[in-house]
Short mmCIF file of C-alpha atoms and ligand atoms in Angstrom, two decimals:
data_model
loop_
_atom_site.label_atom_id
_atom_site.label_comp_id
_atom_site.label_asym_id
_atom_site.label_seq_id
_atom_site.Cartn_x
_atom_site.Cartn_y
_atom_site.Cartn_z
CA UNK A 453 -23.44 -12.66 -9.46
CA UNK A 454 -23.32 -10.71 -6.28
CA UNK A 455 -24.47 -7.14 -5.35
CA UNK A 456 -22.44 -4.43 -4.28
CA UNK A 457 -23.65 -0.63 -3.63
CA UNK A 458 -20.78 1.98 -4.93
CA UNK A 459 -21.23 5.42 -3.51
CA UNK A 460 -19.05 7.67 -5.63
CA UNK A 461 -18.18 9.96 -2.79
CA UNK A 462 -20.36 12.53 -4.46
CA UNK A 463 -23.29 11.38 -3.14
CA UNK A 464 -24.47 9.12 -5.55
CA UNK A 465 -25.32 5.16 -4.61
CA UNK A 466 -25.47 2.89 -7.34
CA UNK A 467 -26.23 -1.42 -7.37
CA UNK A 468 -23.60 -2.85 -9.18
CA UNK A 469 -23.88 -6.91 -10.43
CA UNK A 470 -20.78 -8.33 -9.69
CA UNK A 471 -19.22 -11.53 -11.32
CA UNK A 472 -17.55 -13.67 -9.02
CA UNK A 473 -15.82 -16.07 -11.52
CA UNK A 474 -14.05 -14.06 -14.08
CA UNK A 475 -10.95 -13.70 -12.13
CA UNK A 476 -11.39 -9.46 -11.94
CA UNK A 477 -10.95 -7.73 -8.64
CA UNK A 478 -12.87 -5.20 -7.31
CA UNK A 479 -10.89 -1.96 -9.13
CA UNK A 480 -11.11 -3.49 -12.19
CA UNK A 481 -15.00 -4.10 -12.12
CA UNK A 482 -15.26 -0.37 -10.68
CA UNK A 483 -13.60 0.57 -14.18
CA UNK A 484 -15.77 -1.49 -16.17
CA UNK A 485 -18.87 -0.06 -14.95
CA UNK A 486 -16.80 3.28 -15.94
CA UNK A 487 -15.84 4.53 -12.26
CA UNK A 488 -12.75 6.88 -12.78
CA UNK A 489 -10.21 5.22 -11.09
CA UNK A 490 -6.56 5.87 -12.17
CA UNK A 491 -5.27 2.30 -11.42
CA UNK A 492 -1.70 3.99 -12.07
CA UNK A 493 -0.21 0.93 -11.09
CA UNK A 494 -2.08 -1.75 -12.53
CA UNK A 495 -3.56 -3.57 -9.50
CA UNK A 496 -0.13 -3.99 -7.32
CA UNK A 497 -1.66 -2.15 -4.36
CA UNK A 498 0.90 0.87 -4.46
CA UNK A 499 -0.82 4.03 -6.17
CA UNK A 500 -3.73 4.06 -3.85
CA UNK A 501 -5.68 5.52 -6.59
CA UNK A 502 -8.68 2.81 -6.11
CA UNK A 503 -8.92 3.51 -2.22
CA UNK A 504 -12.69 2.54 -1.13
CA UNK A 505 -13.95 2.71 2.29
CA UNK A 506 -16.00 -0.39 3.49
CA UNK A 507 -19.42 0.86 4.62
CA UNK A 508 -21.32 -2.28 5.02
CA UNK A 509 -19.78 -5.95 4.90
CA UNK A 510 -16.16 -5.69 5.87
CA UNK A 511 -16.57 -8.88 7.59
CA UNK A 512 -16.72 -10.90 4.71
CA UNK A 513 -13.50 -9.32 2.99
CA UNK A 514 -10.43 -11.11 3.04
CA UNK A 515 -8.00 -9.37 5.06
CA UNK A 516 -5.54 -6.65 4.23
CA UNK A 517 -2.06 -8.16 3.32
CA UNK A 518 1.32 -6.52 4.48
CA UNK A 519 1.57 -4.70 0.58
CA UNK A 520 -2.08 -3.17 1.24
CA UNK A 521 -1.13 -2.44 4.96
CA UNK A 522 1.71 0.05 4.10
CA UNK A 523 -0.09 1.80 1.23
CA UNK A 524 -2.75 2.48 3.35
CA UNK A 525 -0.68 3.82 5.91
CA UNK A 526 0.96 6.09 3.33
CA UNK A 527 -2.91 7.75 2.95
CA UNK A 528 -3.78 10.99 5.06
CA UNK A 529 -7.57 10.11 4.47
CA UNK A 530 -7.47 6.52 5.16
CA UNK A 531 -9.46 5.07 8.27
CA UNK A 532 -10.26 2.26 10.02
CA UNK A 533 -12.61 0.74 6.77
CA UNK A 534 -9.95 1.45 4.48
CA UNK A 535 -9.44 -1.28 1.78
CA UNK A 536 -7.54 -0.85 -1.86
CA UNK A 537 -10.52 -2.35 -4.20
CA UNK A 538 -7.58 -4.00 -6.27
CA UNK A 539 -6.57 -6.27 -3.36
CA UNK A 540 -10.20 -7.61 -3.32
CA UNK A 541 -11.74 -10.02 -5.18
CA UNK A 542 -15.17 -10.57 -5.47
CA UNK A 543 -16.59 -13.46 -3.67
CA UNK A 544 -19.96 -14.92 -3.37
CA UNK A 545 -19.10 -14.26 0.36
CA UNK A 546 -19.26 -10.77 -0.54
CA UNK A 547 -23.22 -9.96 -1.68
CA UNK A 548 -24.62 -6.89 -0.37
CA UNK A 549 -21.22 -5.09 -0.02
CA UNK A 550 -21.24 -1.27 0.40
CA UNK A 551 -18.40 0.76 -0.44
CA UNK A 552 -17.87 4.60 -0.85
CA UNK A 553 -15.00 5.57 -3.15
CA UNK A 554 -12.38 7.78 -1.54
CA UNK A 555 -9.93 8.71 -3.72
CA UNK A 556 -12.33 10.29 -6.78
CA UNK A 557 -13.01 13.12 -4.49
CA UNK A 558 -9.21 14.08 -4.58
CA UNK A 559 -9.09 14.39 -8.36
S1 FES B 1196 -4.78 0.10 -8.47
FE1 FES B 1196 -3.02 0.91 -7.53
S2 FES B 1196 -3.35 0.49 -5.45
FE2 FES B 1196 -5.05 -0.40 -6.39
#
């Protein structure tokens, strides 16, 4: 289990424990602790619905691949800390994460 901080982008910070060996990535534990995330395309990295910004701890994330690259690029709101949380998946690597969910406050 690993720690990661989730700030809904409304102002709210909440710890999250993290499994790192049931195969999820990071959207998909978002929506199990109930986060709203559309996930319209199932984890492919192309809707852009589950785009997080990487507060603290982007050094320990895998990096983006080309897929992730051009949907970022396709984002008006996306910045240097960009990640899609579908392209990541949890690693022991990755305790004490903090991420701030971007695309909620478009909905
Ligand atoms: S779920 Fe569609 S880009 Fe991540």
């Amino acid at each position: 289990m690993i720690q990661i901080t989730v700030d809904n982008g409304a102002g709210e910070n909440r710890d999250l424990e993290v499994p790192t060996d049931v195969g999820l990535n990071l959207m998909e534990v978002l929506k199990a602790y109930e986060y709203d995330i559309m996930a319209t395309c199932g984890g492919m990295g192309l809707c852009a619905t589950c785009h997080i910004e990487v507060l603290k701890g982007a050094e320990n994330l895998s990096p983006c691949n080309d897929n992730e690259l051009d949907t970022l690029d396709t984002l008006p709101d996306a910045g240097a800390h960009s990640r899609l949380a579908c392209q990541i998946r949890p690693n022991v690597n990755m305790d004490g994460l903090a991420i701030k969910l971007k695309a909620l406050q478009e909905v």
